[in-house]
mmCIF file of C-alpha atoms in Angstrom:
data_model
loop_
_atom_site.group_PDB
_atom_site.id
_atom_site.type_symbol
_atom_site.label_atom_id
_atom_site.label_comp_id
_atom_site.label_asym_id
_atom_site.label_seq_id
_atom_site.Cartn_x
_atom_site.Cartn_y
_atom_site.Cartn_z
ATOM 1 C CA UNK A 1 -18.555 10.612 -14.410
ATOM 2 C CA UNK A 2 -16.031 7.509 -12.611
ATOM 3 C CA UNK A 3 -13.401 5.730 -14.371
ATOM 4 C CA UNK A 4 -14.208 2.352 -15.138
ATOM 5 C CA UNK A 5 -11.945 -0.776 -13.847
ATOM 6 C CA UNK A 6 -11.377 -3.141 -17.089
ATOM 7 C CA UNK A 7 -12.796 -5.698 -15.116
ATOM 8 C CA UNK A 8 -16.105 -4.260 -14.414
ATOM 9 C CA UNK A 9 -18.986 -6.519 -16.486
ATOM 10 C CA UNK A 10 -17.044 -9.251 -14.325
ATOM 11 C CA UNK A 11 -17.902 -7.562 -10.690
ATOM 12 C CA UNK A 12 -21.231 -6.645 -12.787
ATOM 13 C CA UNK A 13 -21.435 -10.619 -13.143
ATOM 14 C CA UNK A 14 -20.488 -11.494 -9.956
ATOM 15 C CA UNK A 15 -22.805 -9.230 -8.027
ATOM 16 C CA UNK A 16 -20.316 -7.016 -6.457
ATOM 17 C CA UNK A 17 -21.440 -3.558 -4.899
ATOM 18 C CA UNK A 18 -19.464 -0.707 -5.641
ATOM 19 C CA UNK A 19 -18.097 2.432 -4.567
ATOM 20 C CA UNK A 20 -16.129 5.381 -6.103
ATOM 21 C CA UNK A 21 -12.582 5.384 -5.111
ATOM 22 C CA UNK A 22 -10.048 8.304 -5.724
ATOM 23 C CA UNK A 23 -12.583 8.481 -10.377
ATOM 24 C CA UNK A 24 -12.236 5.276 -10.086
ATOM 25 C CA UNK A 25 -15.665 2.660 -9.908
ATOM 26 C CA UNK A 26 -14.093 -0.266 -7.487
ATOM 27 C CA UNK A 27 -15.683 -2.815 -6.040
ATOM 28 C CA UNK A 28 -16.244 -2.074 -2.153
ATOM 29 C CA UNK A 29 -17.441 -5.767 -1.235
ATOM 30 C CA UNK A 30 -19.213 -8.899 -3.723
ATOM 31 C CA UNK A 31 -21.321 -10.551 -0.474
ATOM 32 C CA UNK A 32 -19.948 -10.431 3.363
ATOM 33 C CA UNK A 33 -16.747 -8.319 3.842
ATOM 34 C CA UNK A 34 -15.836 -10.287 6.815
ATOM 35 C CA UNK A 35 -15.734 -13.712 4.903
ATOM 36 C CA UNK A 36 -13.977 -12.096 2.399
ATOM 37 C CA UNK A 37 -11.501 -11.151 4.886
ATOM 38 C CA UNK A 38 -11.068 -14.317 6.528
ATOM 39 C CA UNK A 39 -10.612 -15.868 3.402
ATOM 40 C CA UNK A 40 -7.455 -14.137 2.649
ATOM 41 C CA UNK A 41 -6.204 -14.917 6.764
ATOM 42 C CA UNK A 42 -6.864 -18.340 6.052
ATOM 43 C CA UNK A 43 -6.825 -19.579 2.349
ATOM 44 C CA UNK A 44 -7.126 -16.778 -0.356
ATOM 45 C CA UNK A 45 -8.674 -13.630 -1.971
ATOM 46 C CA UNK A 46 -8.758 -11.896 -5.281
ATOM 47 C CA UNK A 47 -9.077 -8.438 -5.835
ATOM 48 C CA UNK A 48 -8.885 -5.826 -8.050
ATOM 49 C CA UNK A 49 -6.589 -3.008 -7.718
ATOM 50 C CA UNK A 50 -6.220 -1.721 -10.679
ATOM 51 C CA UNK A 51 -7.051 1.606 -9.899
ATOM 52 C CA UNK A 52 -3.682 2.412 -8.519
ATOM 53 C CA UNK A 53 -1.389 4.275 -10.956
ATOM 54 C CA UNK A 54 1.146 2.657 -13.243
ATOM 55 C CA UNK A 55 4.370 5.157 -14.439
ATOM 56 C CA UNK A 56 6.559 3.419 -16.319
ATOM 57 C CA UNK A 57 10.566 4.855 -17.120
ATOM 58 C CA UNK A 58 12.817 3.970 -19.592
ATOM 59 C CA UNK A 59 16.088 5.214 -20.407
ATOM 60 C CA UNK A 60 19.966 5.154 -19.336
ATOM 61 C CA UNK A 61 18.793 7.601 -16.822
ATOM 62 C CA UNK A 62 15.779 5.672 -15.674
ATOM 63 C CA UNK A 63 17.823 4.555 -12.079
ATOM 64 C CA UNK A 64 19.778 7.830 -11.491
ATOM 65 C CA UNK A 65 16.140 9.957 -12.434
ATOM 66 C CA UNK A 66 14.478 8.186 -10.027
ATOM 67 C CA UNK A 67 17.679 8.820 -7.238
ATOM 68 C CA UNK A 68 16.749 12.415 -8.038
ATOM 69 C CA UNK A 69 12.884 12.239 -7.968
ATOM 70 C CA UNK A 70 12.920 9.876 -4.482
ATOM 71 C CA UNK A 71 14.001 9.569 -1.729
ATOM 72 C CA UNK A 72 15.126 5.381 -1.806
ATOM 73 C CA UNK A 73 18.653 4.655 -3.525
ATOM 74 C CA UNK A 74 16.888 3.279 -6.669
ATOM 75 C CA UNK A 75 19.663 2.591 -8.736
ATOM 76 C CA UNK A 76 20.958 0.140 -6.664
ATOM 77 C CA UNK A 77 17.620 -2.003 -7.123
ATOM 78 C CA UNK A 78 18.135 -5.378 -8.985
ATOM 79 C CA UNK A 79 16.843 -6.412 -11.920
ATOM 80 C CA UNK A 80 13.759 -8.300 -10.935
ATOM 81 C CA UNK A 81 13.200 -6.999 -6.988
ATOM 82 C CA UNK A 82 11.137 -4.200 -5.803
ATOM 83 C CA UNK A 83 11.227 -1.153 -3.258
ATOM 84 C CA UNK A 84 9.423 0.778 -0.677
ATOM 85 C CA UNK A 85 10.030 4.358 -1.164
ATOM 86 C CA UNK A 86 8.326 7.885 -0.734
ATOM 87 C CA UNK A 87 8.012 11.119 -2.379
ATOM 88 C CA UNK A 88 8.505 14.062 -1.525
ATOM 89 C CA UNK A 89 8.225 17.841 -1.804
ATOM 90 C CA UNK A 90 11.220 20.233 -0.904
ATOM 91 C CA UNK A 91 10.713 20.945 2.833
ATOM 92 C CA UNK A 92 10.308 16.827 3.120
ATOM 93 C CA UNK A 93 6.275 16.502 3.126
ATOM 94 C CA UNK A 94 5.317 12.496 1.591
ATOM 95 C CA UNK A 95 3.526 13.396 -1.141
ATOM 96 C CA UNK A 96 3.355 9.525 -1.482
ATOM 97 C CA UNK A 97 4.468 6.014 -0.656
ATOM 98 C CA UNK A 98 5.112 4.361 -3.728
ATOM 99 C CA UNK A 99 6.465 0.747 -4.553
ATOM 100 C CA UNK A 100 9.549 0.935 -7.360
ATOM 101 C CA UNK A 101 10.145 -2.181 -9.879
ATOM 102 C CA UNK A 102 12.771 -2.561 -11.296
ATOM 103 C CA UNK A 103 11.635 -4.851 -14.391
ATOM 104 C CA UNK A 104 15.394 -4.453 -16.480
ATOM 105 C CA UNK A 105 18.398 -2.617 -16.664
ATOM 106 C CA UNK A 106 16.936 0.303 -18.234
ATOM 107 C CA UNK A 107 13.245 0.067 -17.148
ATOM 108 C CA UNK A 108 11.460 0.656 -13.813
ATOM 109 C CA UNK A 109 7.700 0.493 -12.324
ATOM 110 C CA UNK A 110 6.211 2.862 -10.135
ATOM 111 C CA UNK A 111 3.282 2.333 -8.668
ATOM 112 C CA UNK A 112 1.811 5.387 -6.740
ATOM 113 C CA UNK A 113 -1.483 5.316 -4.680
ATOM 114 C CA UNK A 114 -5.052 6.442 -7.099
ATOM 115 C CA UNK A 115 -5.859 9.849 -5.120
ATOM 116 C CA UNK A 116 -1.963 10.666 -6.240
ATOM 117 C CA UNK A 117 -0.999 8.819 -9.326
ATOM 118 C CA UNK A 118 -2.003 11.750 -11.486
ATOM 119 C CA UNK A 119 0.757 13.973 -8.784
ATOM 120 C CA UNK A 120 3.163 11.575 -9.363
ATOM 121 C CA UNK A 121 3.369 11.230 -12.668
ATOM 122 C CA UNK A 122 3.894 14.633 -13.468
ATOM 123 C CA UNK A 123 6.201 15.282 -10.645
ATOM 124 C CA UNK A 124 8.304 12.366 -11.818
ATOM 125 C CA UNK A 125 7.572 13.958 -15.553
ATOM 126 C CA UNK A 126 9.441 17.212 -14.348
ATOM 127 C CA UNK A 127 11.801 15.993 -11.805
ATOM 128 C CA UNK A 128 13.762 14.167 -14.929
ATOM 129 C CA UNK A 129 13.990 16.504 -17.033
ATOM 130 C CA UNK A 130 17.680 16.604 -18.355
ATOM 131 C CA UNK A 131 17.745 13.173 -17.871
ATOM 132 C CA UNK A 132 18.158 10.241 -20.342
ATOM 133 C CA UNK A 133 14.818 9.161 -19.516
ATOM 134 C CA UNK A 134 10.793 8.372 -20.994
ATOM 135 C CA UNK A 135 8.722 8.508 -18.910
ATOM 136 C CA UNK A 136 5.079 7.451 -19.436
ATOM 137 C CA UNK A 137 2.102 6.965 -17.362
ATOM 138 C CA UNK A 138 0.419 3.276 -18.253
ATOM 139 C CA UNK A 139 -2.607 3.800 -15.544
ATOM 140 C CA UNK A 140 -5.465 2.794 -17.789
ATOM 141 C CA UNK A 141 -3.631 0.702 -20.297
ATOM 142 C CA UNK A 142 -2.604 -1.633 -16.892
ATOM 143 C CA UNK A 143 -4.731 -3.891 -14.733
ATOM 144 C CA UNK A 144 -3.340 -4.938 -11.423
ATOM 145 C CA UNK A 145 -5.036 -8.286 -9.515
ATOM 146 C CA UNK A 146 -3.897 -9.329 -7.018
ATOM 147 C CA UNK A 147 -3.606 -12.647 -5.408
ATOM 148 C CA UNK A 148 -3.330 -12.812 -1.261
ATOM 149 C CA UNK A 149 -3.544 -15.396 1.087
ATOM 150 C CA UNK A 150 -1.852 -18.823 2.641
ATOM 151 C CA UNK A 151 -2.384 -20.905 -0.490
ATOM 152 C CA UNK A 152 -2.106 -17.929 -2.604
ATOM 153 C CA UNK A 153 1.145 -19.662 -4.100
ATOM 154 C CA UNK A 154 -0.485 -22.770 -4.913
ATOM 155 C CA UNK A 155 -2.972 -21.022 -7.076
ATOM 156 C CA UNK A 156 -0.271 -18.980 -9.069
ATOM 157 C CA UNK A 157 2.107 -22.240 -9.124
ATOM 158 C CA UNK A 158 -1.285 -24.105 -10.858
ATOM 159 C CA UNK A 159 -1.773 -21.010 -13.443
ATOM 160 C CA UNK A 160 1.854 -20.124 -14.470
ATOM 161 C CA UNK A 161 5.505 -21.554 -15.028
ATOM 162 C CA UNK A 162 6.975 -19.313 -12.324
ATOM 163 C CA UNK A 163 9.979 -20.802 -10.231
ATOM 164 C CA UNK A 164 7.522 -19.120 -7.430
ATOM 165 C CA UNK A 165 9.329 -20.589 -4.509
ATOM 166 C CA UNK A 166 12.477 -18.555 -5.640
ATOM 167 C CA UNK A 167 11.158 -15.701 -5.674
ATOM 168 C CA UNK A 168 11.621 -13.160 -2.871
ATOM 169 C CA UNK A 169 9.234 -11.154 -1.581
ATOM 170 C CA UNK A 170 9.270 -7.812 -3.590
ATOM 171 C CA UNK A 171 10.876 -9.693 -6.097
ATOM 172 C CA UNK A 172 9.190 -9.438 -9.451
ATOM 173 C CA UNK A 173 9.527 -11.235 -12.393
ATOM 174 C CA UNK A 174 7.960 -11.880 -16.151
ATOM 175 C CA UNK A 175 5.896 -14.966 -16.351
ATOM 176 C CA UNK A 176 1.979 -16.124 -18.711
ATOM 177 C CA UNK A 177 -1.027 -16.577 -17.299
ATOM 178 C CA UNK A 178 -4.302 -17.385 -19.574
ATOM 179 C CA UNK A 179 -1.583 -17.029 -22.421
ATOM 180 C CA UNK A 180 -1.132 -13.814 -22.091
ATOM 181 C CA UNK A 181 2.344 -11.947 -20.770
ATOM 182 C CA UNK A 182 2.354 -10.239 -17.410
ATOM 183 C CA UNK A 183 4.235 -9.689 -14.831
ATOM 184 C CA UNK A 184 3.903 -11.516 -11.638
ATOM 185 C CA UNK A 185 5.701 -9.480 -8.237
ATOM 186 C CA UNK A 186 5.046 -11.529 -4.449
ATOM 187 C CA UNK A 187 4.586 -7.795 -2.587
ATOM 188 C CA UNK A 188 1.190 -7.173 -0.474
ATOM 189 C CA UNK A 189 -1.215 -5.092 1.445
ATOM 190 C CA UNK A 190 -2.983 -7.165 3.356
ATOM 191 C CA UNK A 191 -0.506 -9.390 6.093
ATOM 192 C CA UNK A 192 -0.221 -12.130 3.984
ATOM 193 C CA UNK A 193 2.208 -13.700 1.161
ATOM 194 C CA UNK A 194 0.597 -13.314 -1.912
ATOM 195 C CA UNK A 195 1.224 -11.897 -5.767
ATOM 196 C CA UNK A 196 0.120 -9.005 -7.682
ATOM 197 C CA UNK A 197 -0.894 -9.521 -11.764
ATOM 198 C CA UNK A 198 0.406 -7.247 -13.770
ATOM 199 C CA UNK A 199 -1.480 -7.020 -17.441
ATOM 200 C CA UNK A 200 -2.390 -5.149 -20.047
ATOM 201 C CA UNK A 201 -6.035 -4.216 -19.609
ATOM 202 C CA UNK A 202 -7.816 -5.760 -22.353
ATOM 203 C CA UNK A 203 -6.419 -9.104 -21.502
ATOM 204 C CA UNK A 204 -7.430 -8.669 -17.503
ATOM 205 C CA UNK A 205 -10.819 -10.307 -17.944
ATOM 206 C CA UNK A 206 -8.664 -14.055 -19.091
ATOM 207 C CA UNK A 207 -6.433 -13.467 -16.117
ATOM 208 C CA UNK A 208 -8.703 -13.246 -13.582
ATOM 209 C CA UNK A 209 -11.078 -15.863 -14.921
ATOM 210 C CA UNK A 210 -7.676 -18.319 -15.212
ATOM 211 C CA UNK A 211 -7.130 -17.381 -11.813
ATOM 212 C CA UNK A 212 -10.356 -17.661 -10.334
ATOM 213 C CA UNK A 213 -10.443 -21.160 -11.288
ATOM 214 C CA UNK A 214 -10.192 -22.902 -7.395
ATOM 215 C CA UNK A 215 -13.319 -22.883 -5.516
ATOM 216 C CA UNK A 216 -11.421 -21.670 -2.232
ATOM 217 C CA UNK A 217 -10.264 -18.355 -3.971
ATOM 218 C CA UNK A 218 -13.113 -15.534 -2.657
ATOM 219 C CA UNK A 219 -13.592 -12.434 -4.662
ATOM 220 C CA UNK A 220 -12.722 -9.309 -2.134
ATOM 221 C CA UNK A 221 -13.217 -5.614 -2.010
ATOM 222 C CA UNK A 222 -12.088 -2.915 -0.835
ATOM 223 C CA UNK A 223 -13.477 -3.200 2.262
ATOM 224 C CA UNK A 224 -12.170 -6.310 3.303
ATOM 225 C CA UNK A 225 -8.225 -4.884 1.958
ATOM 226 C CA UNK A 226 -9.018 -2.249 4.498
ATOM 227 C CA UNK A 227 -9.212 -3.681 7.512
ATOM 228 C CA UNK A 228 -6.048 -6.204 6.480
ATOM 229 C CA UNK A 229 -4.301 -3.338 6.229
ATOM 230 C CA UNK A 230 -5.188 -2.047 9.317
ATOM 231 C CA UNK A 231 -4.366 -5.003 11.191
ATOM 232 C CA UNK A 232 -1.160 -5.362 9.422
ATOM 233 C CA UNK A 233 -0.366 -1.460 10.087
ATOM 234 C CA UNK A 234 0.088 -0.955 7.141
ATOM 235 C CA UNK A 235 0.133 2.988 6.002
ATOM 236 C CA UNK A 236 -2.650 4.784 4.108
ATOM 237 C CA UNK A 237 -2.153 7.821 2.797
ATOM 238 C CA UNK A 238 -4.291 10.495 3.375
ATOM 239 C CA UNK A 239 -4.132 8.325 6.875
ATOM 240 C CA UNK A 240 -0.847 7.190 7.963
ATOM 241 C CA UNK A 241 0.749 10.020 5.851
ATOM 242 C CA UNK A 242 -0.154 13.200 4.885
ATOM 243 C CA UNK A 243 1.935 15.915 2.562
ATOM 244 C CA UNK A 244 2.443 17.842 6.331
ATOM 245 C CA UNK A 245 4.784 14.858 7.915
ATOM 246 C CA UNK A 246 7.580 13.755 7.053
ATOM 247 C CA UNK A 247 8.886 9.915 6.419
ATOM 248 C CA UNK A 248 10.155 10.865 9.495
ATOM 249 C CA UNK A 249 7.097 11.966 11.365
ATOM 250 C CA UNK A 250 5.641 8.396 10.089
ATOM 251 C CA UNK A 251 8.721 6.420 11.988
ATOM 252 C CA UNK A 252 9.768 5.402 8.085
ATOM 253 C CA UNK A 253 12.366 7.308 8.324
ATOM 254 C CA UNK A 254 14.716 3.896 6.667
ATOM 255 C CA UNK A 255 12.849 4.695 3.466
ATOM 256 C CA UNK A 256 15.150 7.821 2.828
ATOM 257 C CA UNK A 257 18.579 6.845 1.365
ATOM 258 C CA UNK A 258 21.668 9.896 2.448
ATOM 259 C CA UNK A 259 24.110 7.997 1.725
ATOM 260 C CA UNK A 260 23.471 7.420 -2.110
ATOM 261 C CA UNK A 261 25.712 9.797 -4.250
ATOM 262 C CA UNK A 262 22.617 11.465 -6.061
ATOM 263 C CA UNK A 263 20.918 14.232 -4.493
ATOM 264 C CA UNK A 264 17.245 14.849 -3.695
ATOM 265 C CA UNK A 265 14.068 16.715 -3.839
ATOM 266 C CA UNK A 266 14.092 17.787 -0.344
ATOM 267 C CA UNK A 267 17.105 15.977 0.762
ATOM 268 C CA UNK A 268 18.253 19.235 2.458
ATOM 269 C CA UNK A 269 14.970 19.670 4.420
ATOM 270 C CA UNK A 270 15.351 15.893 5.488
ATOM 271 C CA UNK A 271 18.337 15.806 7.002
ATOM 272 C CA UNK A 272 17.736 18.817 9.104
ATOM 273 C CA UNK A 273 14.536 16.498 10.588
ATOM 274 C CA UNK A 274 16.917 13.424 10.896
ATOM 275 C CA UNK A 275 19.066 15.650 12.952
ATOM 276 C CA UNK A 276 16.500 16.758 15.103
ATOM 277 C CA UNK A 277 16.661 13.173 16.479
ATOM 278 C CA UNK A 278 14.353 12.490 19.280
ATOM 279 C CA UNK A 279 12.482 15.960 18.315
ATOM 280 C CA UNK A 280 9.189 14.333 16.610
ATOM 281 C CA UNK A 281 5.876 15.940 18.495
ATOM 282 C CA UNK A 282 3.679 12.188 17.764
ATOM 283 C CA UNK A 283 4.742 8.654 17.604
ATOM 284 C CA UNK A 284 2.433 6.349 15.104
ATOM 285 C CA UNK A 285 0.969 3.815 18.540
ATOM 286 C CA UNK A 286 -1.451 0.816 17.793
ATOM 287 C CA UNK A 287 -4.910 1.052 20.491
ATOM 288 C CA UNK A 288 -6.564 -1.731 21.310
ATOM 289 C CA UNK A 289 -10.368 -1.850 22.905
ATOM 290 C CA UNK A 290 -12.651 -3.990 24.281
ATOM 291 C CA UNK A 291 -16.924 -4.073 22.950
ATOM 292 C CA UNK A 292 -17.290 -3.740 19.453
ATOM 293 C CA UNK A 293 -17.874 0.531 19.163
ATOM 294 C CA UNK A 294 -15.036 0.999 16.634
ATOM 295 C CA UNK A 295 -12.618 4.097 16.620
ATOM 296 C CA UNK A 296 -12.563 6.055 13.481
ATOM 297 C CA UNK A 297 -10.350 8.228 11.377
ATOM 298 C CA UNK A 298 -10.586 11.543 12.985
ATOM 299 C CA UNK A 299 -11.640 10.992 15.651
ATOM 300 C CA UNK A 300 -9.548 12.303 19.212
ATOM 301 C CA UNK A 301 -7.223 10.375 21.736
ATOM 302 C CA UNK A 302 -7.543 11.992 24.898
ATOM 303 C CA UNK A 303 -4.831 11.492 28.304
ATOM 304 C CA UNK A 304 -7.919 12.509 31.008
ATOM 305 C CA UNK A 305 -9.368 15.866 29.435
ATOM 306 C CA UNK A 306 -6.254 16.623 27.532
ATOM 307 C CA UNK A 307 -5.963 15.949 23.179
ATOM 308 C CA UNK A 308 -3.465 14.250 22.667
ATOM 309 C CA UNK A 309 -3.756 12.919 19.312
ATOM 310 C CA UNK A 310 -6.189 11.974 16.758
ATOM 311 C CA UNK A 311 -6.640 8.039 15.317
ATOM 312 C CA UNK A 312 -5.802 7.673 11.831
ATOM 313 C CA UNK A 313 -7.276 4.522 10.741
ATOM 314 C CA UNK A 314 -9.736 2.116 12.811
ATOM 315 C CA UNK A 315 -11.642 -0.636 12.823
ATOM 316 C CA UNK A 316 -13.095 -3.628 14.152
ATOM 317 C CA UNK A 317 -11.081 -6.216 13.940
ATOM 318 C CA UNK A 318 -12.554 -9.370 11.759
ATOM 319 C CA UNK A 319 -9.701 -11.279 13.036
ATOM 320 C CA UNK A 320 -8.656 -10.282 16.880
ATOM 321 C CA UNK A 321 -12.817 -9.780 17.657
ATOM 322 C CA UNK A 322 -12.118 -6.360 19.476
ATOM 323 C CA UNK A 323 -11.419 -2.915 17.868
ATOM 324 C CA UNK A 324 -8.450 -1.943 16.908
ATOM 325 C CA UNK A 325 -6.864 1.528 15.604
ATOM 326 C CA UNK A 326 -3.524 3.831 15.018
ATOM 327 C CA UNK A 327 -3.269 6.932 16.074
ATOM 328 C CA UNK A 328 -0.658 9.399 16.114
ATOM 329 C CA UNK A 329 0.020 10.205 19.976
ATOM 330 C CA UNK A 330 3.040 12.394 22.185
ATOM 331 C CA UNK A 331 6.531 10.264 22.362
ATOM 332 C CA UNK A 332 6.116 10.057 26.588
ATOM 333 C CA UNK A 333 2.110 7.782 26.189
ATOM 334 C CA UNK A 334 3.534 5.298 23.157
ATOM 335 C CA UNK A 335 4.466 2.442 25.927
ATOM 336 C CA UNK A 336 3.115 -0.509 25.316
ATOM 337 C CA UNK A 337 -0.020 -0.504 28.487
ATOM 338 C CA UNK A 338 -0.706 3.147 28.632
ATOM 339 C CA UNK A 339 -4.296 3.636 29.596
ATOM 340 C CA UNK A 340 -5.776 6.015 26.796
ATOM 341 C CA UNK A 341 -9.414 7.087 25.595
ATOM 342 C CA UNK A 342 -11.166 7.948 22.861
ATOM 343 C CA UNK A 343 -13.765 10.148 22.554
ATOM 344 C CA UNK A 344 -16.401 7.933 20.587
ATOM 345 C CA UNK A 345 -19.582 10.542 19.538
ATOM 346 C CA UNK A 346 -18.934 12.257 23.162
ATOM 347 C CA UNK A 347 -18.118 9.158 24.907
ATOM 348 C CA UNK A 348 -15.074 8.323 26.401
ATOM 349 C CA UNK A 349 -14.137 4.580 25.218
ATOM 350 C CA UNK A 350 -10.270 3.141 27.422
ATOM 351 C CA UNK A 351 -7.704 2.218 24.717
ATOM 352 C CA UNK A 352 -4.464 0.375 25.872
ATOM 353 C CA UNK A 353 -0.992 1.156 23.532
ATOM 354 C CA UNK A 354 0.233 -1.474 21.729
ATOM 355 C CA UNK A 355 3.180 -2.142 19.167
ATOM 356 C CA UNK A 356 2.282 -2.533 16.033
ATOM 357 C CA UNK A 357 1.920 -4.564 13.435
ATOM 358 C CA UNK A 358 -1.628 -5.726 15.026
ATOM 359 C CA UNK A 359 -0.892 -9.009 13.741
ATOM 360 C CA UNK A 360 1.657 -11.401 12.619
ATOM 361 C CA UNK A 361 1.297 -13.829 10.024
ATOM 362 C CA UNK A 362 2.575 -17.615 10.539
#
């Protein structure tokens, strides 16, 4: 049986269509996913992301424990800031990509993808052994609400007292919404300005109602969230990232911090991969095409009659009006303008390689 979001009654009242996602029953759409997508690009959308995993680490060695457990330099993050990072296995394979918030000097919160939340907690708990730190899984106790879009700051500025103009991208601050203490973060997964609201699960409905008192703010489901992040060229675990690849293979080697003093899980394997330089067999690129038929995850990418790659994500872009996709292809085929084809159910569709992302705000 699927786990219900603390906002399940709210979504039902709004007429949402639900889907099972990583064991959670979550709103896929409320009406038109195209309208929801456009609302985020043009004004603002309101998302329930309570299926994400939240794991808190507290104690005098919380930063050191995370330096050992993850590839990033988390002890170097200042309180009130966040960092994108990854957790890898001993061979350098990506187990999940994460956002880590430093809430206080000895207080961190790791946000994991829903499909990997249990694994990430287990790994962090194990890797923290020997450090003066407590690791607690708060995934079901914490609700996550996101407001994304160019008018997001206008909305949050009306419902809380945080100094939003001073809050940087990948910053976080405690504040109050609807009479409830929350953690407000300026991060996102849509390519727009936006905020995430971390609240206690029993307070989620009050917070949602307080934030939603704006006619232009549109409740938005997971369907449009996927097309939004694809336009922004953002990776999805299980599509662009897997345990079979290292951060370097995914073009994200920058998140691996070898200059930190701490040893970390996967370091030796990642050093070997780094030292291979340009030996990557495949590189992630964008693909665009004409018409209305979109390539989907798993479709073969061809150079002539030879398969040279596989589509990782694809959709008809609501913003751009034509099909877009991401795929891994050999380095020799990554030059923008390179012509390839995608096999869409037995029919060859011409595509052109483009630089990611497909869409940039502003």
